[in-house]
CSV table of N, CA and C in Angstrom, one decimal:
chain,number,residue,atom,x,y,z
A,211,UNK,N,52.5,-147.1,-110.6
A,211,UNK,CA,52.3,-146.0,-109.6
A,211,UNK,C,52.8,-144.7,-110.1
A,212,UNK,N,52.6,-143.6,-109.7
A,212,UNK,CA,52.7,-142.7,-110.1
A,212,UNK,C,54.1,-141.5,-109.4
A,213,UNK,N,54.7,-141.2,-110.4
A,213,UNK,CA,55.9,-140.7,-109.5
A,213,UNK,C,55.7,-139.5,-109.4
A,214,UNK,N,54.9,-138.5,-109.4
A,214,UNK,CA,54.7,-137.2,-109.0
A,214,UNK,C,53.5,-136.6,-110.2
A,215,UNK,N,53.7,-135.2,-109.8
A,215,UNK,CA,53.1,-134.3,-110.6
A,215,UNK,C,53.7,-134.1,-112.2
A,216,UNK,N,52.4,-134.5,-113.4
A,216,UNK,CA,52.7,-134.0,-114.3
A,216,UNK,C,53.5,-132.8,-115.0
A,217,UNK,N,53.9,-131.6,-114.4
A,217,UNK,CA,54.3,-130.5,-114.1
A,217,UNK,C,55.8,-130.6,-113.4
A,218,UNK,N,55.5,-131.9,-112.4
A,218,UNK,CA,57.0,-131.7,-111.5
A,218,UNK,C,57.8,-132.6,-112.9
A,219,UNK,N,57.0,-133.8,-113.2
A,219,UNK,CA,57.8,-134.8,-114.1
A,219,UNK,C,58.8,-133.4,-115.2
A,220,UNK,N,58.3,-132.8,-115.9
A,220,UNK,CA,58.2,-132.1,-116.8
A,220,UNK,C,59.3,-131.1,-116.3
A,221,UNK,N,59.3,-130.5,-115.1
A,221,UNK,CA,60.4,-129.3,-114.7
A,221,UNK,C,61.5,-130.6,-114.6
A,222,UNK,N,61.7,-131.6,-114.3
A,222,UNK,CA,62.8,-132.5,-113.7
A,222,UNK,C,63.7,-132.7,-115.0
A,223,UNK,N,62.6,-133.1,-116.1
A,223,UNK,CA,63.3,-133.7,-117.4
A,223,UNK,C,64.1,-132.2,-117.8
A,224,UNK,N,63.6,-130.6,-118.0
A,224,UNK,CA,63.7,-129.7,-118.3
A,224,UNK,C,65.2,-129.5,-118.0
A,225,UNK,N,65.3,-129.7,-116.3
A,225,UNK,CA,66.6,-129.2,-115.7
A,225,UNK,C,67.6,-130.3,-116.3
A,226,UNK,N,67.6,-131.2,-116.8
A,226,UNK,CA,68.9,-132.3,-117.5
A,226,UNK,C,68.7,-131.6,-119.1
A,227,UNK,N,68.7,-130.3,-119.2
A,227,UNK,CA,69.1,-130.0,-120.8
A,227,UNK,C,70.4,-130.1,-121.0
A,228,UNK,N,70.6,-130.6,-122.2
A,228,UNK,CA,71.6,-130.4,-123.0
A,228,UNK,C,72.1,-129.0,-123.5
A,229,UNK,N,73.3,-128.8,-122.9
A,229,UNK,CA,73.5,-127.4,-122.8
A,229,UNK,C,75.3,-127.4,-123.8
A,230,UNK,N,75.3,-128.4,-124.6
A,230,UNK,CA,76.2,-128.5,-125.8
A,230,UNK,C,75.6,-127.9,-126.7
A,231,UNK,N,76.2,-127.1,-128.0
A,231,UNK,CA,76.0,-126.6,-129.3
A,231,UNK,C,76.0,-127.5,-130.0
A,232,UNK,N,74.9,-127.3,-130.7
A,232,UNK,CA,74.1,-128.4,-131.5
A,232,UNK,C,73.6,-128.0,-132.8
A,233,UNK,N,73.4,-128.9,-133.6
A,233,UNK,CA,72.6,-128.3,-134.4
A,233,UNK,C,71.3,-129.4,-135.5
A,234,UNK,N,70.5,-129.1,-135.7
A,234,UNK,CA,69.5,-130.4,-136.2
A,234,UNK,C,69.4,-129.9,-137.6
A,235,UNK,N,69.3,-131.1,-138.9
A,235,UNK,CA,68.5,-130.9,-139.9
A,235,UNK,C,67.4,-131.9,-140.2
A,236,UNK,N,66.0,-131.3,-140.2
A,236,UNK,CA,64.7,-132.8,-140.4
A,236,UNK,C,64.2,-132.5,-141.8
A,237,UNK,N,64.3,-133.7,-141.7
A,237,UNK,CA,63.4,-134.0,-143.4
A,237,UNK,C,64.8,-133.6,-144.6
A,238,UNK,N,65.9,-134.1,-144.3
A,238,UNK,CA,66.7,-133.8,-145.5
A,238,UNK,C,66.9,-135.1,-146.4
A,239,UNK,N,66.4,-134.8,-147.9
A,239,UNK,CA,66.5,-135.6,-149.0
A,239,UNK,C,67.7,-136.6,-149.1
A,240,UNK,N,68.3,-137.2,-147.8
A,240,UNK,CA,69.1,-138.4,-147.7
A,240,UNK,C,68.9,-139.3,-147.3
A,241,UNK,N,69.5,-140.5,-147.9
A,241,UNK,CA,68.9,-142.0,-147.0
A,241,UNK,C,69.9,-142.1,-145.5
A,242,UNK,N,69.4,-142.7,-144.7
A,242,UNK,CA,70.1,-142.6,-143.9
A,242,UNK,C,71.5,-143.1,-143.2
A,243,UNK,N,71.7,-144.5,-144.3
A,243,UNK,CA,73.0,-145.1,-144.3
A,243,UNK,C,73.6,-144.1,-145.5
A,244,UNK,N,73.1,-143.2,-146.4
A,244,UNK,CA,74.1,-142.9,-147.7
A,244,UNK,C,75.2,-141.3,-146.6
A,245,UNK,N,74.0,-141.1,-145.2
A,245,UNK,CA,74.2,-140.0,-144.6
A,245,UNK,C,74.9,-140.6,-143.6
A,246,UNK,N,75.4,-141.6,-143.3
A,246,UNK,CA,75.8,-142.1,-141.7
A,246,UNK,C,77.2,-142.7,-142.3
A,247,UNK,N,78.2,-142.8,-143.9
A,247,UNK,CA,78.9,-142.6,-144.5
A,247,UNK,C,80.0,-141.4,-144.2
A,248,UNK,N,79.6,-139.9,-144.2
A,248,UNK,CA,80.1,-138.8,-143.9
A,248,UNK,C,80.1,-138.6,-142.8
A,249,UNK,N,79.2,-138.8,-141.4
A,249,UNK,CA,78.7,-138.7,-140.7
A,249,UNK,C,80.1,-139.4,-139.8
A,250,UNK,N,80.0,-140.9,-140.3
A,250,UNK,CA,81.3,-141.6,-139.1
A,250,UNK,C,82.7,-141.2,-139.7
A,251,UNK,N,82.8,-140.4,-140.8
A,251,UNK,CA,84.1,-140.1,-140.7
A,251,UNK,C,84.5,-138.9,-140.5
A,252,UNK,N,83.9,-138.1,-140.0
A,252,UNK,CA,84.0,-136.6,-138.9
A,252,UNK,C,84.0,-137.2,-137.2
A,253,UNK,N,83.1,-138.4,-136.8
A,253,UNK,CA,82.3,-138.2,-135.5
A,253,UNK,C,83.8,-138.3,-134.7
A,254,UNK,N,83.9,-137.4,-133.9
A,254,UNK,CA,85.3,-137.2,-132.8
A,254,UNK,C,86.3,-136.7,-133.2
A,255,UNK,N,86.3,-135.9,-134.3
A,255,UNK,CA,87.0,-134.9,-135.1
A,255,UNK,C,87.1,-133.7,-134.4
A,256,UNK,N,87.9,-132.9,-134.8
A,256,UNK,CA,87.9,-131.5,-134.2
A,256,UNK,C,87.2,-130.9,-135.2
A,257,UNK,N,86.6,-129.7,-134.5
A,257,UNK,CA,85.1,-128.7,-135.7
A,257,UNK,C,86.2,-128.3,-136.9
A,258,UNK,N,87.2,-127.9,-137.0
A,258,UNK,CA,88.2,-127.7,-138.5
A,258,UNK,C,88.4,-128.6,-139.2
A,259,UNK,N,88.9,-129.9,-138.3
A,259,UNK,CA,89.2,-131.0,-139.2
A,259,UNK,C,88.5,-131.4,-139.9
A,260,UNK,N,86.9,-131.5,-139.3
A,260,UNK,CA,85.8,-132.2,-140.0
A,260,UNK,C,85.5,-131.5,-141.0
A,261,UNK,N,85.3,-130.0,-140.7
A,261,UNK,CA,84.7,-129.5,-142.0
A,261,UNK,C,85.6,-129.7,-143.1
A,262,UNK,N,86.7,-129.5,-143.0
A,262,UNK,CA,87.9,-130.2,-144.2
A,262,UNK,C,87.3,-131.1,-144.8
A,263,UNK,N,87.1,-132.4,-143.8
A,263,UNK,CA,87.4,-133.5,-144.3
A,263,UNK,C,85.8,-133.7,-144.7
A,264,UNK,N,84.7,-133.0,-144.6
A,264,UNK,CA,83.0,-133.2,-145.6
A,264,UNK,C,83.5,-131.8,-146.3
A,265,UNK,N,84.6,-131.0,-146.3
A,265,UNK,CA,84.1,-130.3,-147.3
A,265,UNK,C,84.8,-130.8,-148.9
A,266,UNK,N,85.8,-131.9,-148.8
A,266,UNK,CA,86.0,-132.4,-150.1
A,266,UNK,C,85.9,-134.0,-150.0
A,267,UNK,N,84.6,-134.2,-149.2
A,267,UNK,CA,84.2,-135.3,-149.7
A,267,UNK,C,83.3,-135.6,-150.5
A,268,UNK,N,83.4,-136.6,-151.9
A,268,UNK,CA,82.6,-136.5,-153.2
A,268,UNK,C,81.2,-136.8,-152.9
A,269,UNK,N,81.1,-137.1,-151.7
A,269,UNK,CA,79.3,-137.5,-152.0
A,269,UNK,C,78.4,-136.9,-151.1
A,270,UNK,N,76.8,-136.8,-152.4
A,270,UNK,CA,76.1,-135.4,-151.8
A,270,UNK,C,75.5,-134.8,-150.8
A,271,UNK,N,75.7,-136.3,-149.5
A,271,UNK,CA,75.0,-135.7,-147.9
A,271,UNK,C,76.4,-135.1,-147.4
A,272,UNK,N,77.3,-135.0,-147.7
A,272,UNK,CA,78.4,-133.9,-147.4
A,272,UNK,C,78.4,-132.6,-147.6
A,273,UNK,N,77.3,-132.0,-149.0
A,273,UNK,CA,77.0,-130.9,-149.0
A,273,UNK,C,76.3,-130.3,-147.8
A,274,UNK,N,75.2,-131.4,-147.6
A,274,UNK,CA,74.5,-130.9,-147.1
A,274,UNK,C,74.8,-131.3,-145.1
A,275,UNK,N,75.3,-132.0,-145.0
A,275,UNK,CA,76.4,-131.9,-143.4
A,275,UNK,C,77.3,-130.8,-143.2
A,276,UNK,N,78.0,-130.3,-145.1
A,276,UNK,CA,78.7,-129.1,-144.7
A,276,UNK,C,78.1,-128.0,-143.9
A,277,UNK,N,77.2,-127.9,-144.6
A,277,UNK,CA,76.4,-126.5,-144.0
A,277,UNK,C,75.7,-126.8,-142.9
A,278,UNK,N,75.3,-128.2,-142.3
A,278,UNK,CA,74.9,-127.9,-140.7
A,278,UNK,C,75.9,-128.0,-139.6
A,279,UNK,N,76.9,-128.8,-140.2
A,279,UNK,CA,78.3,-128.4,-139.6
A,279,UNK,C,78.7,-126.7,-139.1
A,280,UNK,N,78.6,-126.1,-140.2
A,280,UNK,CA,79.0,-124.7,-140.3
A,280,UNK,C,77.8,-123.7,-139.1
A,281,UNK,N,76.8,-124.5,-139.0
A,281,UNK,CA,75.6,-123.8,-138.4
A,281,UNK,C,76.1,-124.7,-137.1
A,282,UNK,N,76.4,-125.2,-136.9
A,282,UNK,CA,76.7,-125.4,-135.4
A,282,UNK,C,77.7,-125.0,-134.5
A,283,UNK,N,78.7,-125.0,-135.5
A,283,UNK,CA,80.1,-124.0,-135.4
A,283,UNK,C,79.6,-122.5,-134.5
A,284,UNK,N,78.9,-122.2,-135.9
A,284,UNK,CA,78.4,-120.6,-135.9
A,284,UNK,C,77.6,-120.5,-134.5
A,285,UNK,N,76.7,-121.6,-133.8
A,285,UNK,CA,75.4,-121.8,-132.8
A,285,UNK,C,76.7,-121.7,-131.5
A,286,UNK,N,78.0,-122.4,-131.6
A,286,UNK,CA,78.6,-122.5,-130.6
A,286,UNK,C,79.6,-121.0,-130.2
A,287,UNK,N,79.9,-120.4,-131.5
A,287,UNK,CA,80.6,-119.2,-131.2
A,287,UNK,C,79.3,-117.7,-131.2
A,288,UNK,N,78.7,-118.1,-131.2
A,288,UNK,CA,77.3,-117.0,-130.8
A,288,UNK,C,76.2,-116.8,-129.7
A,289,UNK,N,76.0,-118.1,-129.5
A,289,UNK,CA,75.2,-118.6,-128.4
A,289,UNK,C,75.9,-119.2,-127.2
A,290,UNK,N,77.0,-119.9,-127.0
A,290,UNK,CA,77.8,-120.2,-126.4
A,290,UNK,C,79.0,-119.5,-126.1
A,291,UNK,N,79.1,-118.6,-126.7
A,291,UNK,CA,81.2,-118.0,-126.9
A,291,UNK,C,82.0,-118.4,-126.5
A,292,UNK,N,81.9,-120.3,-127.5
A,292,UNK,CA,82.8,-120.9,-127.8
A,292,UNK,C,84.2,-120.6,-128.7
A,293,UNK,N,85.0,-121.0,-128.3
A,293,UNK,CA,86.4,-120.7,-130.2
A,293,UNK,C,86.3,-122.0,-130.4
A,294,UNK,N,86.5,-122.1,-131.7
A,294,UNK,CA,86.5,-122.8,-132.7
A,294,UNK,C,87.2,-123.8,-132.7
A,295,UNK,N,88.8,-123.5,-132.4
A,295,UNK,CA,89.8,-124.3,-131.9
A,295,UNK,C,89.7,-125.3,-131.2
A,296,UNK,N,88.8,-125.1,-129.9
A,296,UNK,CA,88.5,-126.4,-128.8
A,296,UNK,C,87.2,-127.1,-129.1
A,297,UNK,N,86.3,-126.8,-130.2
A,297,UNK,CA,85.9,-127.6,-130.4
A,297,UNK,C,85.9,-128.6,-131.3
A,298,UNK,N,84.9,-129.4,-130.8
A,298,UNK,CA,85.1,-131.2,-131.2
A,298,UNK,C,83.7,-131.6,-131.8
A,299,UNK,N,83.3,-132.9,-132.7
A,299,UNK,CA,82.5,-133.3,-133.0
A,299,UNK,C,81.9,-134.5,-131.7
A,300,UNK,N,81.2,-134.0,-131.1
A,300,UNK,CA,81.1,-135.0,-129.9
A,300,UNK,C,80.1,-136.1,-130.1
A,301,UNK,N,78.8,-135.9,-131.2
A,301,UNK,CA,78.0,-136.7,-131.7
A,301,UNK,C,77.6,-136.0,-132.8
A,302,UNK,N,77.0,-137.3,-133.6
A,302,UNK,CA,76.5,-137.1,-134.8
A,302,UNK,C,75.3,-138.3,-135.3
A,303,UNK,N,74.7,-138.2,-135.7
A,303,UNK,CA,73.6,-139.2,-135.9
A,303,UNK,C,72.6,-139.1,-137.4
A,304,UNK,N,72.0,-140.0,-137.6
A,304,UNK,CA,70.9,-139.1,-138.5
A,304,UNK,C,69.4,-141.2,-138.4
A,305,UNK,N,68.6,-140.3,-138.2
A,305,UNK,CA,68.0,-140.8,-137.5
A,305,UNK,C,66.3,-140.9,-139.2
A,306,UNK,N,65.6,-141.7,-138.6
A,306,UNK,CA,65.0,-142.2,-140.5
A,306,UNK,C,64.0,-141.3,-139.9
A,307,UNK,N,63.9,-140.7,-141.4
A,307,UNK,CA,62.8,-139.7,-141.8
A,307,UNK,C,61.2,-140.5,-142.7
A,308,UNK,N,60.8,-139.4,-142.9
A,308,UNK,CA,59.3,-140.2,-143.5
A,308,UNK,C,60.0,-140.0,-144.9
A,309,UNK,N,59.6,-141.2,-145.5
A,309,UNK,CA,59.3,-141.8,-146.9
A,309,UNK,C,58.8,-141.4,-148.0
A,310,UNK,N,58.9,-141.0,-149.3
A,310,UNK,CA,57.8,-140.7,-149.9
A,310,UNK,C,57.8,-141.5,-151.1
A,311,UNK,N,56.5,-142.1,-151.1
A,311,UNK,CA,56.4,-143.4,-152.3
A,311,UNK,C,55.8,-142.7,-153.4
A,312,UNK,N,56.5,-143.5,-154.5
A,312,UNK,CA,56.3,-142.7,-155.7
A,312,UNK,C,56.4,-144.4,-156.6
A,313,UNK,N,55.5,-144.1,-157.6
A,313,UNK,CA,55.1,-145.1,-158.8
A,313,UNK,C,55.9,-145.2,-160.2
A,314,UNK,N,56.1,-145.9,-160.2
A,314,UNK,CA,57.6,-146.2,-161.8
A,314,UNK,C,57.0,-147.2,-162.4
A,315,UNK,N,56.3,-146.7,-163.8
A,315,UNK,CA,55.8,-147.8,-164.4
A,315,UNK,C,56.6,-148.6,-165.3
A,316,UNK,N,55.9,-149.9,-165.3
A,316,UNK,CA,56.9,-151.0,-166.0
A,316,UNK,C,55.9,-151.9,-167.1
A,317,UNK,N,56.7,-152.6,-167.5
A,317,UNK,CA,55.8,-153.7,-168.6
A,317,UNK,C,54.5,-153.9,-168.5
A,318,UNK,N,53.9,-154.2,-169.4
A,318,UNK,CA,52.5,-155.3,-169.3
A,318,UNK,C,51.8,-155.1,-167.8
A,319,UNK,N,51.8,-153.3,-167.9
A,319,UNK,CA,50.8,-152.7,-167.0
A,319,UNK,C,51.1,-152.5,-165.3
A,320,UNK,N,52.2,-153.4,-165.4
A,320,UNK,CA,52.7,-153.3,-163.8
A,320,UNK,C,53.6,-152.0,-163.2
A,321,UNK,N,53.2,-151.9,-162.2
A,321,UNK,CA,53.9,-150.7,-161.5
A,321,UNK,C,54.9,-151.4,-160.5
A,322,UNK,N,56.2,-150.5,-160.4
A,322,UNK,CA,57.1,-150.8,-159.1
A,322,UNK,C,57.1,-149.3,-158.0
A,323,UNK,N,57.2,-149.7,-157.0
A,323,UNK,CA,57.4,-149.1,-156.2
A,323,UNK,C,58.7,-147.8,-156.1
A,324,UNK,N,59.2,-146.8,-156.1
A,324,UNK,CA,60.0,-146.2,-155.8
A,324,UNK,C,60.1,-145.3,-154.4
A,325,UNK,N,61.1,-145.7,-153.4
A,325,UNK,CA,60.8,-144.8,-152.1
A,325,UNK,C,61.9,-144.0,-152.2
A,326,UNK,N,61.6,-143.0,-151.9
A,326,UNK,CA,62.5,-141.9,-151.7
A,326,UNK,C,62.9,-141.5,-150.2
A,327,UNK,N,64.0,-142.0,-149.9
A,327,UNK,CA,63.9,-141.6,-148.5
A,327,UNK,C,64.4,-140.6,-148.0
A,328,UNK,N,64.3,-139.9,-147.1
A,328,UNK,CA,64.6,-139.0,-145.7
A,328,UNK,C,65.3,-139.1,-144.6
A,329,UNK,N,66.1,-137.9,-144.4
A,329,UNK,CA,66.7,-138.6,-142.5
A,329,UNK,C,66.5,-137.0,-141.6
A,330,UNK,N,66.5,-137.6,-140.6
A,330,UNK,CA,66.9,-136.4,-139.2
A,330,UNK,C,68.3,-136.2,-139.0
A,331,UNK,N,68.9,-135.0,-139.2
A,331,UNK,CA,70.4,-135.4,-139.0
A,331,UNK,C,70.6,-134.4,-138.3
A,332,UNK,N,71.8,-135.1,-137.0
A,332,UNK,CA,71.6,-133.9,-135.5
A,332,UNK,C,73.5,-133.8,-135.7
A,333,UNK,N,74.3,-133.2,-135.2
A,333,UNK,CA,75.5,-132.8,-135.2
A,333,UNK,C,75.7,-132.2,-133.6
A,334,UNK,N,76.3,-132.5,-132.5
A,334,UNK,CA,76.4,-131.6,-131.5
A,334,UNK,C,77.8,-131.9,-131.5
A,335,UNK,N,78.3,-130.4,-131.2
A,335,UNK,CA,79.4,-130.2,-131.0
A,335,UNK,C,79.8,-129.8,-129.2
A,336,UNK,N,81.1,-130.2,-128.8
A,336,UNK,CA,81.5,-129.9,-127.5
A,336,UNK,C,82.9,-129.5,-127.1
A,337,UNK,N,83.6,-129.0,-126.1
A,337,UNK,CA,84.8,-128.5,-126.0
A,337,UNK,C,86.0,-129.3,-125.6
A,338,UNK,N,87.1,-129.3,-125.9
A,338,UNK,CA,88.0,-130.2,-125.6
A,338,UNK,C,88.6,-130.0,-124.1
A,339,UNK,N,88.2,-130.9,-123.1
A,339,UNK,CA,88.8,-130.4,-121.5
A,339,UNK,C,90.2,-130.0,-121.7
């Protein structure tokens, strides 16, 4: 059965935005367990602590968490006129990106597969009550 107008459906979902500072990266050159490593040891962090703690962490989806870390920071004290202070890492995720298959040749004519994978990786940050 139908629960209303396509238009009403559509203004209903609109009004439950997410009105936390956020920030997204798609299609970044990480797998998504090597990125969900960095990822759980920020998530419920405070925005200072965390960047500390991805900014001398040795492995290379921390570079790249650094800087959307830093862009959501920046998304919250610009767009929000949040301080820095009260905020928190409230979620974090990274979600599977597309694949790109690539050919690695081997012995006596045979090919193996090589996948290179991808993730979606989202960061929202929120304020401490």
């Amino acid at each position: 059965m139908a629960k209303g107008h396509r238009s009403q459906i559509k203004r209903e979902r609109n009004a439950n935005k997410d009105t936390r500072p956020s920030a997204k990266l798609s299609y970044a050159r990480v797998p998504v367990q090597k990125a969900c490593f960095v990822l759980d040891a920020i998530r419920g962090k405070s925005a200072e602590e965390a960047l500390a703690i991805v900014t001398y962490n040795p492995r290379y989806a921390s570079e790249v968490i650094t800087k959307l870390l830093k862009s959501a920071i920046a998304n919250a004290e610009n767009n929000n006129g949040l301080s820095v202070e009260n905020l928190y890492v409230a979620e974090c995720y990274a979600n599977k990106g597309p694949t790109m298959k690539r050919i690695q040749p081997r012995a006596q004519g045979r090919a193996y597969r090589i996948l290179k994978r991808s993730s979606h990786i989202t960061i929202v940050l929120d304020e401490k009550k």
